Every structure is written in C-alpha cells, then in structure tokens.
PDB file of N, CA and C in Angstrom:
ATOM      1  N   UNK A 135     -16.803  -4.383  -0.740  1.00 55.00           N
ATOM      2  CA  UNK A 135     -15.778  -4.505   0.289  1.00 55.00           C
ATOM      3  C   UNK A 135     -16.301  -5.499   1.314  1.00 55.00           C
ATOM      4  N   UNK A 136     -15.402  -6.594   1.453  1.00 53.00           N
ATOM      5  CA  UNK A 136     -16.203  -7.605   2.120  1.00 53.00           C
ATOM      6  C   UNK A 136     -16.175  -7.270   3.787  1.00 53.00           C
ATOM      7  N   UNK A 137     -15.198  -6.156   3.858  1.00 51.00           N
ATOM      8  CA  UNK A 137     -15.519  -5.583   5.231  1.00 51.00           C
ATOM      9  C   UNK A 137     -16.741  -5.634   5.909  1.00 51.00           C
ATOM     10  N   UNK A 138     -17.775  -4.739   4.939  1.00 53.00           N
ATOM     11  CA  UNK A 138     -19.238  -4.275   4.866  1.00 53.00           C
ATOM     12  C   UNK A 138     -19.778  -5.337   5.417  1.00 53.00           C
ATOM     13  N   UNK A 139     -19.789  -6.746   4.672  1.00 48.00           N
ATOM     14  CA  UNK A 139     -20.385  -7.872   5.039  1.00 48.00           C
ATOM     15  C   UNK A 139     -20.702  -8.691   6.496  1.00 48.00           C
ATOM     16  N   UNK A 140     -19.307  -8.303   6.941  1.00 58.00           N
ATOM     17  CA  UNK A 140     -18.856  -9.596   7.833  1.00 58.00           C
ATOM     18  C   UNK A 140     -18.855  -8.485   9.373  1.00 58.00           C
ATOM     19  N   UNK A 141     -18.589  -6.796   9.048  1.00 59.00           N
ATOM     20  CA  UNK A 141     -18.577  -6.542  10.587  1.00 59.00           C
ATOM     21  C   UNK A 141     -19.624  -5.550  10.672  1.00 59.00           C
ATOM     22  N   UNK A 142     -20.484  -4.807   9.412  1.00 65.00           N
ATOM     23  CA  UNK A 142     -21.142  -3.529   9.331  1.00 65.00           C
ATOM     24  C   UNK A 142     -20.366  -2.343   9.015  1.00 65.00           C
ATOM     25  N   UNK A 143     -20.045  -1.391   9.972  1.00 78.00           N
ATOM     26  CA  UNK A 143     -19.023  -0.414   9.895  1.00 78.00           C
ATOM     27  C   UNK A 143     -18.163  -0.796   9.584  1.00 78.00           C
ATOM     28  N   UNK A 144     -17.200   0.270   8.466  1.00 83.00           N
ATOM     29  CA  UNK A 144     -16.022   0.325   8.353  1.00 83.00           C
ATOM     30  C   UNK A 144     -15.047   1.666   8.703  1.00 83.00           C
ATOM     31  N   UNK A 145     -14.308   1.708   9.337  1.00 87.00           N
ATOM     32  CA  UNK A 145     -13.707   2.905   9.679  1.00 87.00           C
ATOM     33  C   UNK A 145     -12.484   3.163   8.984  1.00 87.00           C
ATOM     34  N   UNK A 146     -12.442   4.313   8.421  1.00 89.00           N
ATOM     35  CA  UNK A 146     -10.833   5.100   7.660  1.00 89.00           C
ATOM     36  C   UNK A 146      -9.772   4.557   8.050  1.00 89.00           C
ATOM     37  N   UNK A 147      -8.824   4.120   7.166  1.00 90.00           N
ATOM     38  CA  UNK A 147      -7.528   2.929   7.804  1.00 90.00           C
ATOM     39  C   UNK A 147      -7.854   2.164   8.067  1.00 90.00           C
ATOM     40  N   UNK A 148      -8.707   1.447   8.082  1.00 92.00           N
ATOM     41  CA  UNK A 148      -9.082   0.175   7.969  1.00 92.00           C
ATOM     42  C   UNK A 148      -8.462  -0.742   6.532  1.00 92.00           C
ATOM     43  N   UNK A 149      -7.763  -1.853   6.980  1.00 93.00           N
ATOM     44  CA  UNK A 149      -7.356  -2.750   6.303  1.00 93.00           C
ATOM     45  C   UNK A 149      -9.087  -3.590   5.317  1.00 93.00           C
ATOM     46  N   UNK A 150      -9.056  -3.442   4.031  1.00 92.00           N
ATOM     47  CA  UNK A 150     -10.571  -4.733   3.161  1.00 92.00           C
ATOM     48  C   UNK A 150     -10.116  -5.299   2.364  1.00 92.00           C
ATOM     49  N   UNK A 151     -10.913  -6.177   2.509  1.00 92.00           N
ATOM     50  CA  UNK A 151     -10.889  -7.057   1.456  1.00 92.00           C
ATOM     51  C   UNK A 151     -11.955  -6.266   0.177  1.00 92.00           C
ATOM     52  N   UNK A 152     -11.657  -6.238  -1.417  1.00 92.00           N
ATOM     53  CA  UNK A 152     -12.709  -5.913  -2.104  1.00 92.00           C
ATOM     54  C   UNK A 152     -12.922  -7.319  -3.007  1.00 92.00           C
ATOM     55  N   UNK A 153     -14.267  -7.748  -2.942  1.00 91.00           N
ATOM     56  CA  UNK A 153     -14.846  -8.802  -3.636  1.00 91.00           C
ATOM     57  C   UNK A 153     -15.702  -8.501  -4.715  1.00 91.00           C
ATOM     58  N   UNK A 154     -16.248  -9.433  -5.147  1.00 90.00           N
ATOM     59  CA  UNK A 154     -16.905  -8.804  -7.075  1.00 90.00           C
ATOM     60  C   UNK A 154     -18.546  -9.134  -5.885  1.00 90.00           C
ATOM     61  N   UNK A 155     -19.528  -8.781  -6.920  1.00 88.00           N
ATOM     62  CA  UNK A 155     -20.954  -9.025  -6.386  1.00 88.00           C
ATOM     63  C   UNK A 155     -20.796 -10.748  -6.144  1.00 88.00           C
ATOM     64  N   UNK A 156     -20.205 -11.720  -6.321  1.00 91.00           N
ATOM     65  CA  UNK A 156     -20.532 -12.812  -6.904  1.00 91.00           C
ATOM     66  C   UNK A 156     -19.610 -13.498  -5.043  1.00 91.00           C
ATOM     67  N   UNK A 157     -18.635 -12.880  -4.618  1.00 90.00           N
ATOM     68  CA  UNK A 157     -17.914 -12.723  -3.545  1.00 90.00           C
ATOM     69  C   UNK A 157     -16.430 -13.197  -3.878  1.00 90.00           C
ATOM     70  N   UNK A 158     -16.159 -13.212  -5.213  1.00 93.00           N
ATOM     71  CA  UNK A 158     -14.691 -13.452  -5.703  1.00 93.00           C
ATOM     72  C   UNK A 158     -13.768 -12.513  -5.464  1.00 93.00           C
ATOM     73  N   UNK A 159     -12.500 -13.042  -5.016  1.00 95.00           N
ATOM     74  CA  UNK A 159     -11.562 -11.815  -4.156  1.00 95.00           C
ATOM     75  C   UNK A 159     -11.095 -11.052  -5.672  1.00 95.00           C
ATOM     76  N   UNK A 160     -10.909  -9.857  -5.524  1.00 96.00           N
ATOM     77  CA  UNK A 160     -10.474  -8.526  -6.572  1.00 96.00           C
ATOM     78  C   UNK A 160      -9.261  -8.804  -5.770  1.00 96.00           C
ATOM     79  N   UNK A 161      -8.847  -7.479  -4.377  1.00 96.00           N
ATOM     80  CA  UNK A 161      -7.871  -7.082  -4.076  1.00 96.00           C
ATOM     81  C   UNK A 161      -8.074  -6.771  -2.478  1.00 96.00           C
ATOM     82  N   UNK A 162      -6.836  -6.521  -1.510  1.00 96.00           N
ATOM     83  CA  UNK A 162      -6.647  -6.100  -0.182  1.00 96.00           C
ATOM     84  C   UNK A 162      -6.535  -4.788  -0.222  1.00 96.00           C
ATOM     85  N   UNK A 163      -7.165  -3.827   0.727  1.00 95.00           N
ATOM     86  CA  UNK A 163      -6.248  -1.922   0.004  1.00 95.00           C
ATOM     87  C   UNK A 163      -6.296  -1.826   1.671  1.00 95.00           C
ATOM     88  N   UNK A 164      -6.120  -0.284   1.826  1.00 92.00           N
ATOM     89  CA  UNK A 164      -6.540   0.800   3.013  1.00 92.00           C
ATOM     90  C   UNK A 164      -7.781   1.293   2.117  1.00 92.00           C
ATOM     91  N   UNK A 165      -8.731   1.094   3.479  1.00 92.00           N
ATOM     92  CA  UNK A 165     -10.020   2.015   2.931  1.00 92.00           C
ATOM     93  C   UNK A 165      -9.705   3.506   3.361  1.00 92.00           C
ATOM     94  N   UNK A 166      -9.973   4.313   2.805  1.00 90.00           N
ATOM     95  CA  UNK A 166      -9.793   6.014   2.395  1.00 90.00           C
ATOM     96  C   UNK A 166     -11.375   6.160   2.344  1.00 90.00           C
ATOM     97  N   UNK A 167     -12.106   7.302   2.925  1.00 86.00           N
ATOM     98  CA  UNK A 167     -13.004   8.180   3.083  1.00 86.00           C
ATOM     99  C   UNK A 167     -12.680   8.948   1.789  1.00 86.00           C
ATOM    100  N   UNK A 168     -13.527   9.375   0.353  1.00 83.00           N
ATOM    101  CA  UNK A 168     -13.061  10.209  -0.510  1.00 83.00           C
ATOM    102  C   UNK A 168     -13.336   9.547  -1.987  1.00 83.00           C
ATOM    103  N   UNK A 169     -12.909  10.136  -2.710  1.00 80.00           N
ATOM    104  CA  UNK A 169     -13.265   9.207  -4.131  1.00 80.00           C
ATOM    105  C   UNK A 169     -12.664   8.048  -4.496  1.00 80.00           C
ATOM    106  N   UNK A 170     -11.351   8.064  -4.102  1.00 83.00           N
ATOM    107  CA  UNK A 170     -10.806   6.624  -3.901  1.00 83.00           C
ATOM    108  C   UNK A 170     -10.992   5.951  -3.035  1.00 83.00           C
ATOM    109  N   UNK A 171     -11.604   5.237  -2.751  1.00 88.00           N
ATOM    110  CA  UNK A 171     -12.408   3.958  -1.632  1.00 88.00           C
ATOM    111  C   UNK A 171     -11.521   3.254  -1.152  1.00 88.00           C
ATOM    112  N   UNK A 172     -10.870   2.655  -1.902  1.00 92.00           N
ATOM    113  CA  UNK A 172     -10.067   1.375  -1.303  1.00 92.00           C
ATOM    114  C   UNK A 172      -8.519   2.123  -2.222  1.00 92.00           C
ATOM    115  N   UNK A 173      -7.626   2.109  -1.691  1.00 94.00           N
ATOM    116  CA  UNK A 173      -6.098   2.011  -2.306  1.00 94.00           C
ATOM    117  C   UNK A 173      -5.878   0.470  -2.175  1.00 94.00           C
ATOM    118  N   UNK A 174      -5.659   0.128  -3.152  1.00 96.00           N
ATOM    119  CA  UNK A 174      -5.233  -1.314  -3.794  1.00 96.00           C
ATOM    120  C   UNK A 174      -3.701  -1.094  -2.973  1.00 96.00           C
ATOM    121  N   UNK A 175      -3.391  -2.952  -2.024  1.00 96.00           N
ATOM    122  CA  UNK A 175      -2.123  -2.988  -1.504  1.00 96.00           C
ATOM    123  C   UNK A 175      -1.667  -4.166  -2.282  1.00 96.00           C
ATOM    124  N   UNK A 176      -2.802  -4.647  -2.892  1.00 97.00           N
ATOM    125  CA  UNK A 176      -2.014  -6.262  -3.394  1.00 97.00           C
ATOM    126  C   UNK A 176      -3.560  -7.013  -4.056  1.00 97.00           C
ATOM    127  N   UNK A 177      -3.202  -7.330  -5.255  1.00 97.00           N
ATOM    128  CA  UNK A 177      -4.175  -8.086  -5.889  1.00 97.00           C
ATOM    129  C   UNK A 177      -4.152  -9.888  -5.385  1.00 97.00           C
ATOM    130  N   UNK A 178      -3.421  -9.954  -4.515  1.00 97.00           N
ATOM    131  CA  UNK A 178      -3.048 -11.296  -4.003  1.00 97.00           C
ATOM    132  C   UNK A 178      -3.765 -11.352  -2.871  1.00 97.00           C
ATOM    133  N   UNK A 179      -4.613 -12.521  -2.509  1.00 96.00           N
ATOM    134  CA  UNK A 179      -5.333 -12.426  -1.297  1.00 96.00           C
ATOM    135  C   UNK A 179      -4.145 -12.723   0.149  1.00 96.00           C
ATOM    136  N   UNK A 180      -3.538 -11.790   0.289  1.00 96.00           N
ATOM    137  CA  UNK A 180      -2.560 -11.882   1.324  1.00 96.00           C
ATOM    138  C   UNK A 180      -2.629 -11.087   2.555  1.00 96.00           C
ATOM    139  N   UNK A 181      -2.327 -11.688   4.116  1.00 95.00           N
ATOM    140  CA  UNK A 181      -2.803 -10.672   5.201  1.00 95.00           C
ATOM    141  C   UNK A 181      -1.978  -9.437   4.754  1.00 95.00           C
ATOM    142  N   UNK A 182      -1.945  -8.341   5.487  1.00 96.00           N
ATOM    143  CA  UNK A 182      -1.173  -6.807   5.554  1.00 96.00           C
ATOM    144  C   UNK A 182      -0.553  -7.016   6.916  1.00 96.00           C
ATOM    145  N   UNK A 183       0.388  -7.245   6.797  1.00 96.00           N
ATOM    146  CA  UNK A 183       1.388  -7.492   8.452  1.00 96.00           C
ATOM    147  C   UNK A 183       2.946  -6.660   7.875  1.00 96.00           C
ATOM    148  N   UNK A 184       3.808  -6.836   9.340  1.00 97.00           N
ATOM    149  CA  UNK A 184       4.508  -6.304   9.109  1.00 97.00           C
ATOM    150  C   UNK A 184       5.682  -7.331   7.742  1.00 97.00           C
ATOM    151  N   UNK A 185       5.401  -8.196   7.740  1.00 97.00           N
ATOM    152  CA  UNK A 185       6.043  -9.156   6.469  1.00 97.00           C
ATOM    153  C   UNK A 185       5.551  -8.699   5.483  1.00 97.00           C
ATOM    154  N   UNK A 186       4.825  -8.311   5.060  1.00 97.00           N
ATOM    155  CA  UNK A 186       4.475  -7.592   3.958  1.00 97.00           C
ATOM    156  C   UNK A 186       4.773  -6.461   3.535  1.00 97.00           C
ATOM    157  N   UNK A 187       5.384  -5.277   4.529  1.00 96.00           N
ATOM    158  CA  UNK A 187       5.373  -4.289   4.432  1.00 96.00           C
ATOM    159  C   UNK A 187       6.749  -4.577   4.150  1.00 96.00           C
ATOM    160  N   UNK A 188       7.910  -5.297   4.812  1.00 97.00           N
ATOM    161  CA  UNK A 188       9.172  -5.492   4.783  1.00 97.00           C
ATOM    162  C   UNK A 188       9.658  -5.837   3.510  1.00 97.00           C
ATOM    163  N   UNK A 189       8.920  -6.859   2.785  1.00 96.00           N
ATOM    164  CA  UNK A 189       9.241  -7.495   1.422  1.00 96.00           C
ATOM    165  C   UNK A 189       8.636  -6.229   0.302  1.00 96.00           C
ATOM    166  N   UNK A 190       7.850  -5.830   0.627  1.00 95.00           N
ATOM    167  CA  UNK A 190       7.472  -4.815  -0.590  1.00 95.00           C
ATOM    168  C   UNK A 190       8.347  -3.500  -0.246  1.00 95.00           C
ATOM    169  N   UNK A 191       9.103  -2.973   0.976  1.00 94.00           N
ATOM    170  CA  UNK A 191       9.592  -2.083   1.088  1.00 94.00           C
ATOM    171  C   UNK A 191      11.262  -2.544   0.497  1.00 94.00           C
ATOM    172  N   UNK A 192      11.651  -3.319   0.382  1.00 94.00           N
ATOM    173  CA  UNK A 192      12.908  -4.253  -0.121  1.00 94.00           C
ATOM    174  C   UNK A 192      12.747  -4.137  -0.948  1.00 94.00           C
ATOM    175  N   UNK A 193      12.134  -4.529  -2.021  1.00 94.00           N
ATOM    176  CA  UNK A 193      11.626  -4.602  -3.561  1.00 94.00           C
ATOM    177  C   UNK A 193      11.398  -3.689  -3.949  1.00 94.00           C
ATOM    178  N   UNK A 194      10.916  -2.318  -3.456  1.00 93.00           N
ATOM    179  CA  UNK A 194      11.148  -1.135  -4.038  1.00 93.00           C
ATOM    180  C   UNK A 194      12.137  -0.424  -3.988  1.00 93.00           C
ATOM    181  N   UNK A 195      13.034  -0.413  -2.614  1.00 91.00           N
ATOM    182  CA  UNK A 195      14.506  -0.055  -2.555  1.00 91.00           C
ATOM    183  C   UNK A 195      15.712  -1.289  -3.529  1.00 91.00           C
ATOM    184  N   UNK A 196      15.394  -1.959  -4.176  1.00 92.00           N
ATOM    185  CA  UNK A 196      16.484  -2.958  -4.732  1.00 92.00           C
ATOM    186  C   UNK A 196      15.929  -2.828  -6.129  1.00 92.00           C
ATOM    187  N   UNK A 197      14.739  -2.291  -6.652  1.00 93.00           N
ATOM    188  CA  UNK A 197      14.448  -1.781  -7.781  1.00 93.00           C
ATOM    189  C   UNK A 197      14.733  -0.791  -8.298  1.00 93.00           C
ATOM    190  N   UNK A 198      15.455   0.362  -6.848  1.00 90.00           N
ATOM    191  CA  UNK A 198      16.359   1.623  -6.977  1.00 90.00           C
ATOM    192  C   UNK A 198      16.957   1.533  -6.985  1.00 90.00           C
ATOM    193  N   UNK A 199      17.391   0.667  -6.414  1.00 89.00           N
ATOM    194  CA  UNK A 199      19.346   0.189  -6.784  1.00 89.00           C
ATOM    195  C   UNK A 199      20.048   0.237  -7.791  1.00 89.00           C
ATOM    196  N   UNK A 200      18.810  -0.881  -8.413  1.00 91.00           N
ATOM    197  CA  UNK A 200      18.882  -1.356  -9.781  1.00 91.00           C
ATOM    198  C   UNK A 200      19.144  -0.514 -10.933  1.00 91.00           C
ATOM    199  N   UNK A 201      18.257   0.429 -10.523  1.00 90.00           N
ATOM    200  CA  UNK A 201      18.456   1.791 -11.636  1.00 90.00           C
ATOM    201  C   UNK A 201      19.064   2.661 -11.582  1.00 90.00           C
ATOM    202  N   UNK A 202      19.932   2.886 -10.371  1.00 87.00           N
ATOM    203  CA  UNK A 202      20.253   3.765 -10.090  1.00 87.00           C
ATOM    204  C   UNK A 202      20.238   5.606  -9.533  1.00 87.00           C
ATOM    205  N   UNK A 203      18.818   4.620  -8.848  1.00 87.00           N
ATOM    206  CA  UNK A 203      17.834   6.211  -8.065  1.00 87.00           C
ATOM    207  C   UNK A 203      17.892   6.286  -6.943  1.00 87.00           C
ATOM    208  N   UNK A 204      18.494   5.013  -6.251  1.00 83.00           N
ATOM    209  CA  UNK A 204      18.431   5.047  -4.956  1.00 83.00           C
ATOM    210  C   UNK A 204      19.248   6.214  -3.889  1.00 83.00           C
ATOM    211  N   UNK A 205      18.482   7.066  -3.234  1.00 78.00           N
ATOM    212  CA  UNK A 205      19.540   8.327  -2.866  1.00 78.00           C
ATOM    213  C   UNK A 205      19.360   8.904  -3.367  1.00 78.00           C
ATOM    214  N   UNK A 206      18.561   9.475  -4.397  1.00 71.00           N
ATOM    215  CA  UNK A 206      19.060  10.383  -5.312  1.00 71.00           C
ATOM    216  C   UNK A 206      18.326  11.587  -4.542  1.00 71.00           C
ATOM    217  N   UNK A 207      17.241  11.792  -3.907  1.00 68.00           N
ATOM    218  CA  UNK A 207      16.720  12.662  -3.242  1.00 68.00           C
ATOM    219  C   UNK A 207      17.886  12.948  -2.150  1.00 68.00           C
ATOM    220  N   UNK A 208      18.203  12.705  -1.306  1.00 67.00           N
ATOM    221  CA  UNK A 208      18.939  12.630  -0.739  1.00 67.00           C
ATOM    222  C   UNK A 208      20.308  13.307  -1.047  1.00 67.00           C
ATOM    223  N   UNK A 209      20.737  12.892  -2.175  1.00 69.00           N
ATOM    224  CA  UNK A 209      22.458  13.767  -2.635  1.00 69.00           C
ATOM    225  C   UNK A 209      21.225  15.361  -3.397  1.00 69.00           C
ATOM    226  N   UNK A 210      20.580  15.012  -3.334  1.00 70.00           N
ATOM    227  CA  UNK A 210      19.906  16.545  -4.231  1.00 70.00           C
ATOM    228  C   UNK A 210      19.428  17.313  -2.683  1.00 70.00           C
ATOM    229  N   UNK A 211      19.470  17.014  -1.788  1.00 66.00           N
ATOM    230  CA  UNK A 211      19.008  17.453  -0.479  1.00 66.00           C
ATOM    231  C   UNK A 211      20.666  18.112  -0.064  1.00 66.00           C
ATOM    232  N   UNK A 212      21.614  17.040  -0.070  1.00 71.00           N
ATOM    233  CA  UNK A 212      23.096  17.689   0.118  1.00 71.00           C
ATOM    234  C   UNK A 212      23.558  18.941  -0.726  1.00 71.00           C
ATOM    235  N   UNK A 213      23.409  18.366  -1.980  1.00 75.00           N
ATOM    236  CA  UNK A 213      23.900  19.238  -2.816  1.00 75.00           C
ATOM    237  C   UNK A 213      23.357  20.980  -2.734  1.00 75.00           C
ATOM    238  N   UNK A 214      22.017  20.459  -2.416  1.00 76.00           N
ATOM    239  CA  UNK A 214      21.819  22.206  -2.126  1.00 76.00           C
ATOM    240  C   UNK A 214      22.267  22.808  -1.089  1.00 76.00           C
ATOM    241  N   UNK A 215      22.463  22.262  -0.030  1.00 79.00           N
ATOM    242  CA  UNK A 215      22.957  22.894   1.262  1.00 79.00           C
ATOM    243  C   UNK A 215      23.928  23.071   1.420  1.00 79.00           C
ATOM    244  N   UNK A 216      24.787  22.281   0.076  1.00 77.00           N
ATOM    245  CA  UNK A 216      26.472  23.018   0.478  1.00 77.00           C
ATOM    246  C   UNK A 216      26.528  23.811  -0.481  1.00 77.00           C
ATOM    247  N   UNK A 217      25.593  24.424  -1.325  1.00 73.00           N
ATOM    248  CA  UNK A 217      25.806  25.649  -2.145  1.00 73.00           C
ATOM    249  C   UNK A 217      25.907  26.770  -1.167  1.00 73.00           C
TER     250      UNK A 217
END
C-alpha cells in the first residue's frame, strides 16, 4: 500500500493506493482494519472524489434499470405493509 511509503501511518478509511513490490499500480480501495486490507474501488489509477462516486453510482442504478431490479426492494417494502 503505497500509503505506507509516502506518509507512515495509515488510518481506517483511509483512501490507498496498492502497488506490487516493484511500485506498479494494482488498484485504489478503502483501507479496512481486518482480513480484508484494502476493498478494491477501481483497478484504474483514478482519484476517489465525489465524480467518481456519481458515475459509478449511475452505472449501477442504469444497470438496474436495465434489468429490471431497479425498486424492487422498495415495492417488496410496500407490498408488505399493505398486507
């Protein structure tokens, strides 16, 4: 985690970079305290801003669209309450 490198500490929620031994970029995640280290946000060396969060939150709602899941929690949330 090239975090390690460049500031020492890294603290939980912290935005890293993970690099190979060699310093070739892998991926960007949230570092997590726990067995999963880094949650992978993007294998693309790209900042984490709110543009990022907007386009990947779009692309997962228009991929529900698509299929026809979008809501579906939601009418299953209605549907029980007017039983």
């Amino acid at each position: 985690i090239s975090h390690f490198a460049e500031k020492g500490e890294i603290e939980e929620g912290e935005v890293v970079r993970v690099l190979t031994n060699e310093g070739e970029f892998i991926a960007v995640g949230h570092y997590q305290i726990g067995s999963i280290a880094v949650r992978v946000l993007s294998f693309r060396d790209v900042e984490i801003n709110p543009d990022f969060w907007k386009t990947r939150l779009t692309s997962a709602l228009n991929a529900r669209l698509a299929i026809g899941i979008a809501g579906a929690w939601r009418r299953r949330q209605s549907a029980r309450a007017n039983r």
